[in-house]
Coordinates of C-alpha atoms in Angstrom, one line a residue:
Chain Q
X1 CA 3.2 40.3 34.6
X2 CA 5.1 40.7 37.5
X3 CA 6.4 37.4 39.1
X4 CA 7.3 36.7 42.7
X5 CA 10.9 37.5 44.0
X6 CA 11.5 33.6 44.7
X7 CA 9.4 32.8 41.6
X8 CA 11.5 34.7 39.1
X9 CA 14.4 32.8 40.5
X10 CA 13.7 30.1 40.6
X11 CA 13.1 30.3 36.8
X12 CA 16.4 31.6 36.1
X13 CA 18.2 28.5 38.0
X14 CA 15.9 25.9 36.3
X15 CA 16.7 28.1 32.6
X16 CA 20.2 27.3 33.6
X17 CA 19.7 24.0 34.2
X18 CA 19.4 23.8 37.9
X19 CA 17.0 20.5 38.6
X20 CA 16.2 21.2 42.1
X21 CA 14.9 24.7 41.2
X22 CA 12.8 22.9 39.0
X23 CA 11.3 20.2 41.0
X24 CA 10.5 23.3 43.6
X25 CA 9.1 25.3 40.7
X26 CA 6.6 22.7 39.6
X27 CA 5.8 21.6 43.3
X28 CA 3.3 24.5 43.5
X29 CA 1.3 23.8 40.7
X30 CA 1.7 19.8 40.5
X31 CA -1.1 18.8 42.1
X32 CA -4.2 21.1 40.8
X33 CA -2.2 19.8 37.2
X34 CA -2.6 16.3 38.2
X35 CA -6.4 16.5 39.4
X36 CA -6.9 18.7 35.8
X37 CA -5.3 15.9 33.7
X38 CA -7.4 13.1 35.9
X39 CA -11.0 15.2 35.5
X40 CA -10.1 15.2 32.1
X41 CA -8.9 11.7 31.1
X42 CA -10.6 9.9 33.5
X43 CA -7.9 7.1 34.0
X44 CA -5.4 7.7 37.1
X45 CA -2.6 5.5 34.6
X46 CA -3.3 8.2 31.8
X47 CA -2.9 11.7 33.9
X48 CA 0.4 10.5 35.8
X49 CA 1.5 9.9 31.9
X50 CA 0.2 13.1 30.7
X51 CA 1.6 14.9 33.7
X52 CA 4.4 13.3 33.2
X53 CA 4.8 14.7 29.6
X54 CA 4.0 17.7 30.5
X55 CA 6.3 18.7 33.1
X56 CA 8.9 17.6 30.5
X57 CA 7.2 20.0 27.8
X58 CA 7.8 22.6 30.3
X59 CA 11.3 21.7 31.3
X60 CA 12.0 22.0 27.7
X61 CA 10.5 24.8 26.8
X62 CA 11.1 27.1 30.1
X63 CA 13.3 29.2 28.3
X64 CA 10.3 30.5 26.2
X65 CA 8.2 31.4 29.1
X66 CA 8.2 34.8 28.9
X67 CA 6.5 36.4 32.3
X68 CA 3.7 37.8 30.3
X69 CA 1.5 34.9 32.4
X70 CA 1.9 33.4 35.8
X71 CA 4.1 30.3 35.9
X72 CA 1.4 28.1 36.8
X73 CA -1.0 29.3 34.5
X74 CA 1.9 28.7 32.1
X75 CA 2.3 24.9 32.8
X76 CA -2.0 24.5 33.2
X77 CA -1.8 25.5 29.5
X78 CA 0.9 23.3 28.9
X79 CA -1.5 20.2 30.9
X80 CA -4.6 21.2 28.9
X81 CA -3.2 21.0 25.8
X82 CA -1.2 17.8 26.4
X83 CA -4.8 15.7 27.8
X84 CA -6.3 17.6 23.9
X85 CA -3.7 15.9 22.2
X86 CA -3.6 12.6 24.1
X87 CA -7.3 12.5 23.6
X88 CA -6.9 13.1 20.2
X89 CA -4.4 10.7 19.6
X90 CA -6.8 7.8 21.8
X91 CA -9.8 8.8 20.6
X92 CA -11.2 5.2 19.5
X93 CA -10.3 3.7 22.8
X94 CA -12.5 1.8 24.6
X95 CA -11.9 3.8 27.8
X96 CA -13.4 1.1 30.3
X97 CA -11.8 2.2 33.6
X98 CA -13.2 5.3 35.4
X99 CA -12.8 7.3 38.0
X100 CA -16.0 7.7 38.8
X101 CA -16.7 4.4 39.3
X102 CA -18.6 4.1 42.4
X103 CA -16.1 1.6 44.5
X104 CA -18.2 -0.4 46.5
X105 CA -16.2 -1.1 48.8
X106 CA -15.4 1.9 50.3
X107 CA -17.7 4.5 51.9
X108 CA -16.9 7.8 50.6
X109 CA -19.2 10.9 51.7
X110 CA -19.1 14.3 50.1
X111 CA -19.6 17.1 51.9
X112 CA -22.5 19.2 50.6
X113 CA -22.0 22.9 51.6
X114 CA -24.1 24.4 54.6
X115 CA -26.4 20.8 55.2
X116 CA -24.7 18.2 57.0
X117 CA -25.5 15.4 55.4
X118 CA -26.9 12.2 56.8
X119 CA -25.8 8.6 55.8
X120 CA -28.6 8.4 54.0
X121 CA -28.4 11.9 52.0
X122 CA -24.6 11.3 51.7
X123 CA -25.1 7.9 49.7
X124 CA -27.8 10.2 47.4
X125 CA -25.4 13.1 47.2
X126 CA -22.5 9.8 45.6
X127 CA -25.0 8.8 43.5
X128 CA -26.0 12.5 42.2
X129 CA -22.4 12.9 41.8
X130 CA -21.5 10.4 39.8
X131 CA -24.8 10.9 37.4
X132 CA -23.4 14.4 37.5
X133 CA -20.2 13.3 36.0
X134 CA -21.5 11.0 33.7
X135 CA -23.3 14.0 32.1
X136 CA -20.4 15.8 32.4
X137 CA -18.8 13.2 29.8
X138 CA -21.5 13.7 27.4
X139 CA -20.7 17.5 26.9
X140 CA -18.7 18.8 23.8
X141 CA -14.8 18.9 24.8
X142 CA -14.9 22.7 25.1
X143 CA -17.6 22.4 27.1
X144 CA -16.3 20.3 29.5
X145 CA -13.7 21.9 29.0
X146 CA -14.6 25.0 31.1
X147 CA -16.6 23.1 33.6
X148 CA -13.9 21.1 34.9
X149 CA -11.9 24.1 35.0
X150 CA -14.2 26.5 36.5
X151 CA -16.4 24.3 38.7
X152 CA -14.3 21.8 39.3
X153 CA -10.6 22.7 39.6
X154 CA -11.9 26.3 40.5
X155 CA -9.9 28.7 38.2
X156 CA -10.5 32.1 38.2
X157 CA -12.6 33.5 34.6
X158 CA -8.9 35.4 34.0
X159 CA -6.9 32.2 34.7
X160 CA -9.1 29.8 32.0
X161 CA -9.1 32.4 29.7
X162 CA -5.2 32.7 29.8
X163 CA -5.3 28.8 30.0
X164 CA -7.7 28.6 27.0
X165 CA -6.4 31.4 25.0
X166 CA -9.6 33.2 24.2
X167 CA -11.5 36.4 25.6
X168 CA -12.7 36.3 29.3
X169 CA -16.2 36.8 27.7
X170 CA -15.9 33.6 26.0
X171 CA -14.9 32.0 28.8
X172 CA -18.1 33.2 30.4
X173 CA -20.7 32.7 28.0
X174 CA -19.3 28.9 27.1
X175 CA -19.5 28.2 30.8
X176 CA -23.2 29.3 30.8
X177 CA -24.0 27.2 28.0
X178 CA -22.1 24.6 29.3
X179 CA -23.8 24.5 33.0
X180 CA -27.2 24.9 31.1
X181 CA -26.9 21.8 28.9
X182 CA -25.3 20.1 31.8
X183 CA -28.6 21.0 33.7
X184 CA -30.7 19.8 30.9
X185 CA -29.0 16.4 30.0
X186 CA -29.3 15.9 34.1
X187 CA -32.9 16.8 34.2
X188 CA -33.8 14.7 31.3
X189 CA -32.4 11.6 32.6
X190 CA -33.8 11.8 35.5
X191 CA -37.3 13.4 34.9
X192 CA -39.0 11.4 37.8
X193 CA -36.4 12.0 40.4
X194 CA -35.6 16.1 40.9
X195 CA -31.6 17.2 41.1
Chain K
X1 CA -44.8 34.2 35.8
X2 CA -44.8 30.6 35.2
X3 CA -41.8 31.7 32.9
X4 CA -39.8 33.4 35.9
X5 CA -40.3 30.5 38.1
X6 CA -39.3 28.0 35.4
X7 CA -35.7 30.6 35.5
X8 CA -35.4 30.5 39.0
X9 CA -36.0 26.9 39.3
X10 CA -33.0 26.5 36.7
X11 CA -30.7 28.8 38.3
X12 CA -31.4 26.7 41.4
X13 CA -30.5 23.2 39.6
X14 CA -27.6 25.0 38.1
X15 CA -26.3 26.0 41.3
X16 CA -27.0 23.0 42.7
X17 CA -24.8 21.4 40.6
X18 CA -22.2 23.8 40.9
X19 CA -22.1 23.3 44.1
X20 CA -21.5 19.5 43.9
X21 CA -19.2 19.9 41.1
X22 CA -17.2 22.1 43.3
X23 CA -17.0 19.5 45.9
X24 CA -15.3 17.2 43.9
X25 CA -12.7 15.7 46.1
X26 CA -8.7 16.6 45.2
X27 CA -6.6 13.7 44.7
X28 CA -3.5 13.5 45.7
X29 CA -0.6 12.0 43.5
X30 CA 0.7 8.3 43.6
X31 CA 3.5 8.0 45.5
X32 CA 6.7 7.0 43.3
X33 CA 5.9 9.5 40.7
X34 CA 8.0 12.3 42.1
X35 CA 10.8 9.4 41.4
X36 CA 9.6 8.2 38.3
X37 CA 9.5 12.5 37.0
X38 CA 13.1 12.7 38.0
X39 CA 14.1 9.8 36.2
X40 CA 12.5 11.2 33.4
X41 CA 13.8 15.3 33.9
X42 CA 17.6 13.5 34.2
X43 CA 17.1 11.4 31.0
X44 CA 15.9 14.8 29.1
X45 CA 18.9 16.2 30.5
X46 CA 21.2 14.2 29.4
X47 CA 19.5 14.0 26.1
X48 CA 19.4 17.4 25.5
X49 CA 23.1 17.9 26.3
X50 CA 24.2 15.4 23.5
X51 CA 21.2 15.8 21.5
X52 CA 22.9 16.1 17.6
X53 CA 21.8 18.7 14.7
X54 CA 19.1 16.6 13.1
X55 CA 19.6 16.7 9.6
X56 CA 16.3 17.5 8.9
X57 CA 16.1 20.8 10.9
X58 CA 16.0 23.8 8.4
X59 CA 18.8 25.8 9.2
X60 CA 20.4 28.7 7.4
X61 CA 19.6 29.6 3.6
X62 CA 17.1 27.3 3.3
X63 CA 15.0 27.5 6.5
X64 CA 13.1 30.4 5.0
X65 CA 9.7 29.3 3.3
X66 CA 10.3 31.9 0.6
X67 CA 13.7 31.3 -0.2
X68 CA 12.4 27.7 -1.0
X69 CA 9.5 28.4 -2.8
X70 CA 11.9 30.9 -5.3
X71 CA 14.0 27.7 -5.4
X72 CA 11.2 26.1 -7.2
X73 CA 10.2 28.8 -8.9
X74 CA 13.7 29.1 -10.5
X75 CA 14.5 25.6 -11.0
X76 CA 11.0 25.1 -13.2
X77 CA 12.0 28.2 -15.0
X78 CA 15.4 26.5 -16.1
X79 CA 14.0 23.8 -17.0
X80 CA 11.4 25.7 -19.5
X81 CA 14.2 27.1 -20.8
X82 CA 16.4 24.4 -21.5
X83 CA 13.0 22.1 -23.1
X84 CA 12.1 25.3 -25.3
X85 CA 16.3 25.4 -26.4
X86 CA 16.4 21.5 -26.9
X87 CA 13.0 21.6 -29.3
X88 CA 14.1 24.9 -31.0
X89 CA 17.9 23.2 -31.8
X90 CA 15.7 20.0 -33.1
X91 CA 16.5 17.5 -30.7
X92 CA 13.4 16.1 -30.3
X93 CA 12.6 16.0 -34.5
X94 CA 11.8 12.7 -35.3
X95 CA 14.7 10.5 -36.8
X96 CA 15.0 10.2 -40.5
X97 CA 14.2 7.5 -42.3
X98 CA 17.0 5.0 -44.0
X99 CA 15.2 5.9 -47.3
X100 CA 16.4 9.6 -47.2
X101 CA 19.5 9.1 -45.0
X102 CA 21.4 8.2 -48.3
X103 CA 20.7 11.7 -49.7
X104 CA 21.9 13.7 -46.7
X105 CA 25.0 12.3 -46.3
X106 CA 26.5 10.1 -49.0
X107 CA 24.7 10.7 -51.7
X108 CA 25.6 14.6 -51.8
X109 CA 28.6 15.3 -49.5
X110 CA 30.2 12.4 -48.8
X111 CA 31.3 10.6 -51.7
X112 CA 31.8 13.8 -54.1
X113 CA 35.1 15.7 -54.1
X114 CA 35.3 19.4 -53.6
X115 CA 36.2 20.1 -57.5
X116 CA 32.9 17.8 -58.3
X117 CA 30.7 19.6 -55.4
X118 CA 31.9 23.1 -57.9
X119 CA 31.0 21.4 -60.8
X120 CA 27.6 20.5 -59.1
X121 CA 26.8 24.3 -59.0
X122 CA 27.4 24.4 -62.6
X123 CA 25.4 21.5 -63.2
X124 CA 23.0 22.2 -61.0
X125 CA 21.5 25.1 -63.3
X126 CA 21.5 23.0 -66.3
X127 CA 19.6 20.4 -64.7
X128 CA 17.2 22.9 -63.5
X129 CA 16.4 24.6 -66.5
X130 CA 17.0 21.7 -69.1
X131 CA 16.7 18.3 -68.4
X132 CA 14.5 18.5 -65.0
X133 CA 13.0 21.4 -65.8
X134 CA 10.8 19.5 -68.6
X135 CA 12.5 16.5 -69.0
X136 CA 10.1 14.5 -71.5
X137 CA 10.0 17.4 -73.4
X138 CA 13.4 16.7 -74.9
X139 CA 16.4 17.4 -72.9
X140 CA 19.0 18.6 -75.5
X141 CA 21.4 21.3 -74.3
X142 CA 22.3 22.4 -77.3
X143 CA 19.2 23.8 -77.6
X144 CA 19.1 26.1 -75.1
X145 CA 19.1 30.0 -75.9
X146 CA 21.3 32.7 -74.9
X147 CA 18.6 34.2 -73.2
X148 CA 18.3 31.7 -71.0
X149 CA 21.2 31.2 -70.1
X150 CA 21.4 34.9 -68.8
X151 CA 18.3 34.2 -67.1
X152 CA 19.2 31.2 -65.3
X153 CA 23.1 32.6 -64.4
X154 CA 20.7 35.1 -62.4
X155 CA 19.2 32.1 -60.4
X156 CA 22.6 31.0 -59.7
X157 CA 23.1 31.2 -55.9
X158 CA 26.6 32.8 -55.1
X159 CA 27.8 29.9 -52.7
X160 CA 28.3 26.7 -54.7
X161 CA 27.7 24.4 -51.9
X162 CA 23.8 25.1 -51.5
X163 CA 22.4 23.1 -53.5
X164 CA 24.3 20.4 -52.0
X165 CA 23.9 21.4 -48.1
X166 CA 20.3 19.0 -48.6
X167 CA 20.5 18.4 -44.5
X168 CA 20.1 21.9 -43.6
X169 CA 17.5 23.2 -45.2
X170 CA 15.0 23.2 -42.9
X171 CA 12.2 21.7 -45.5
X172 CA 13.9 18.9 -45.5
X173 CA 14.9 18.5 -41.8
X174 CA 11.5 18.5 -41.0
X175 CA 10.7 15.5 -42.7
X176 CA 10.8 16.7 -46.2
X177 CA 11.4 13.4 -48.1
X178 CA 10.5 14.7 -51.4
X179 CA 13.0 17.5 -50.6
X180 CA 16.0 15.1 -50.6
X181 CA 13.9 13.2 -53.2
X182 CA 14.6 16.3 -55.6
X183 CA 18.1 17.4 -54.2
X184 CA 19.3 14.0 -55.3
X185 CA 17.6 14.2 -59.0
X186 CA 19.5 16.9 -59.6
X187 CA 22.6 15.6 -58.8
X188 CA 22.2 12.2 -60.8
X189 CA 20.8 14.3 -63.7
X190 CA 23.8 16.2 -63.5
X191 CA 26.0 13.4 -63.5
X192 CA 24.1 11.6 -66.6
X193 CA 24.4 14.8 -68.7
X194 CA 28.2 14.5 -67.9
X195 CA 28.4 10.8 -68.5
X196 CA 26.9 12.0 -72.0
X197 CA 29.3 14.6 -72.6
X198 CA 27.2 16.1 -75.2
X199 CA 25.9 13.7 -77.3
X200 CA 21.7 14.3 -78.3
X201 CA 19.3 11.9 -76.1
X202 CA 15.8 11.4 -75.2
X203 CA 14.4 10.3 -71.9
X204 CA 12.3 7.9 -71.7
X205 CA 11.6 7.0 -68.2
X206 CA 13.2 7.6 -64.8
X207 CA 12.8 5.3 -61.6
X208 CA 13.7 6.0 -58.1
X209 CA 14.2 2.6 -56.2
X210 CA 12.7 2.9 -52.7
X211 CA 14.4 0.3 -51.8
X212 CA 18.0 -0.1 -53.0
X213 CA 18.0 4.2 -53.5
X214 CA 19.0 3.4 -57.1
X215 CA 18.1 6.5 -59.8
X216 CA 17.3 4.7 -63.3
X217 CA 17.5 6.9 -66.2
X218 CA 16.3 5.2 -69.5
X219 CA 17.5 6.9 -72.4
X220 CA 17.9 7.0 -76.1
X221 CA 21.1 8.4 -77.5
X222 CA 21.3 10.1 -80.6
X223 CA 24.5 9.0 -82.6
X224 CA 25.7 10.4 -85.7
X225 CA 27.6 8.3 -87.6
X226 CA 29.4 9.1 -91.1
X227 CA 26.2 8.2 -93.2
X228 CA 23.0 8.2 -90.5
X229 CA 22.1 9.3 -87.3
X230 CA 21.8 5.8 -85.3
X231 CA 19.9 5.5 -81.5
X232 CA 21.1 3.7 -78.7
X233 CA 18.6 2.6 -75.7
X234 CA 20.5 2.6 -72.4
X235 CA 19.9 2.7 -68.6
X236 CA 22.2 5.1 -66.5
X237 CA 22.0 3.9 -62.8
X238 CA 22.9 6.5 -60.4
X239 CA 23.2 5.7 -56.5
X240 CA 25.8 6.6 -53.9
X241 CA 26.9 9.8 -55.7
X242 CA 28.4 7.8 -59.0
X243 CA 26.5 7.0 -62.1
X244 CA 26.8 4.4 -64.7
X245 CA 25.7 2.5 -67.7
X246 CA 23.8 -0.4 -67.1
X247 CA 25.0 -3.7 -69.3
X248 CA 22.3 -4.3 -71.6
X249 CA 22.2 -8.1 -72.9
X250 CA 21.3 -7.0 -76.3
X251 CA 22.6 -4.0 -77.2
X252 CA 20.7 -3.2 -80.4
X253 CA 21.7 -0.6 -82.2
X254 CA 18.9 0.7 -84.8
X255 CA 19.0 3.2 -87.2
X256 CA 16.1 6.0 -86.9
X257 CA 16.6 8.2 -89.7
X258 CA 19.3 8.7 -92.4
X259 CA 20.3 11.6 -94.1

């Protein structure tokens, strides 16, 4: 795969130990890493720690990046398998703190696409997120897996499949499953109240 | 129809969902943590600039996971080798016992001379044939034939030492008690048929002491004197490759026939 001019570089001065190449290397991709590692782990403590990690995985092992990917897919492999193994490694704790969390205190809205959204459909759309999320924690890793991926980080079927290492048709068919057992937890906790 | 509506009811939920999952809001990172990741990238620097060899990285002629397992390989093939070696060259027999231990060693070779160990050869087929052979039957020398002599000259082994080399026959090595046992009759025999030097006798009985590894030989001596033949009882003790006459406290001296 062909990288950008500025790209291919920039790789080359971070290879030769260059940090400012770095830092501008990673600048691209830092954020959609750090939202991946929170939608994962769930604790804002736990992704700055795993992103921390893995930005050093990468600076160590930039000299095996080999082009056949794009950079950033590179380091969101890199992410993803750092949040397995710090999963792995805290599975038995107690994780208390979330994200989700509604905070009282503060008013957030979400914007649902083509409705504009009164106060009082704004509140229901917070509270159908967060049930939504909830659900979301209940799926199988590789299942939720995809879905934060794909629905929520938005990452193209080629991108989690080079993220994932697996077919683009496995990608596909576990994010069907995946959105249909989502649906079905969702439905069946609340079977008097329609999504 | 109920079925297709059920379908298109799902897809709707599904994309409903979607939809909200997709609206997720992106979080932007703490401040401080650019800081904190520089920190961090300088201390990897500088720890990968003066990071040692670790001693445990496989480098070389042994990183390669065949070239250790052919280590193995070869190392449990030496030591087969060298176990099958040690039991074949009898390492591992068993030790012998005091009992025989005076057979093997001073009993045979150790206290003889080499002009007695030639004589033993000599000896040795006498004792085979005449006084071992049957001894309650008699035991006189005399009486032996021509014949037999021929025939036990043939049985003579060629090297004179065998019959004394008791520790390396391999009966005996292998715990072969009655082995030595025999190898030292012999000699004693031998050396009471010299202590005779000739003279007629009768054995009576012959003790082996476990204990002390003494040979008692009981005998009755023929004497001829100028007008009867007179016997004489007396013990011959053999032990640590020398024989000799036990003192009897009454020697009696009785006459058993007369001419």
């Amino acid at each position: 795969m062909d990288l950008p001019q500025d790209e291919a570089q920039l790789i080359e001065k971070a290879k030769a130990g260059d940090p400012a190449s770095f830092e501008l290397l990673i600048e691209g991709c830092k954020t959609k890493a750090y939202n991946t590692a929170l939608r994962y782990l769930r604790d804002e403590q736990d992704a700055l720690d795993v992103l921390q990690e893995s930005m050093i995985k990468v600076y160590r092992h930039l000299g095996q990046f080999n082009s056949d990917s794009k950079f950033d897919t590179w380091v969101y492999r890199i992410v993803v398998n750092t949040c397995n193994d710090f999963l792995r490694k805290n599975q038995n704790r107690k994780n208390t703190d979330s994200i989700y969390r509604v905070r009282e205190e503060e008013e957030t809205t979400f914007d649902i696409p083509d409705r504009s959204p009164t106060p009082g459909e704004a509140l229901d759309s917070k509270e159908t997120m967060r049930m939504i999320l909830e659900c979301l924690e209940r799926l199988d890793k590789d299942q939720k897996e995809v879905i934060v991926l794909r629905d929520i980080q938005g990452f193209s079927y080629e991108e989690i499949s080079d993220i994932l290492q697996c077919s683009i048709g496995t990608v596909k068919s576990r994010i069907n499953r995946a959105r249909h057992k989502l649906r079905d937890m969702i439905v069946e906790q609340n079977k008097d109240r329609p999504v | 129809m109920k079925t297709i509506d059920k379908e298109y009811i799902a897809d709707q939920q599904i994309d409903r969902i979607v939809k909200i999952l997709h609206s997720v809001p992106e979080e932007s990172i703490p401040e401080g943590f650019d800081h904190r990741l520089r920190a961090a990238l300088m201390s990897e620097m500088t720890h990968s600039n003066h990071q040692p060899v670790s001693a445990t990285r496989s480098t070389g002629f042994f990183s390669s996971r065949r070239m250790r397992i052919g280590m193995s390989l070869a190392a449990c093939f030496v030591v087969g080798i060298l176990s099958i070696s040690m039991y074949n060259s009898g390492m591992w027999d068993p030790p012998i016992s005091p009992g025989t231990e005076l057979s093997g060693s001073a009993g045979a070779g150790g206290i003889l001379s080499e002009e007695e160990m030639a004589s033993e050869a000599d000896t040795y087929v006498e004792t085979e044939a005449g006084v071992l052979g049957d001894p309650l039957d008699g035991g006189i020398v005399e009486e032996r034939t021509e014949t037999d002599d021929r025939a036990l000259e043939e049985k003579v082994d060629p090297n004179p030492q065998q019959p004394m080399q008791i520790t390396s026959d391999p009966v005996s090595r292998h715990g072969g008690q009655f082995a030595e046992l025999r190898d030292e009759q012999i000699l004693y025999f031998s050396l009471a048929e010299r202590y005779l030097n000739g003279q007629q006798y009768e054995l009576y009985t012959y003790t082996w002491d476990l204990r002390t590894g003494e040979h008692r030989f009981s005998l009755l001596v023929w004497e001829t004197g100028t007008e009867a033949v007179t016997g004489r009882s007396i013990v011959l003790v053999g032990t640590r490759g020398e024989i000799y006459e036990e003192q009897q406290p009454d020697e009696s001296i009785e006459p058993l026939r007369s001419d």
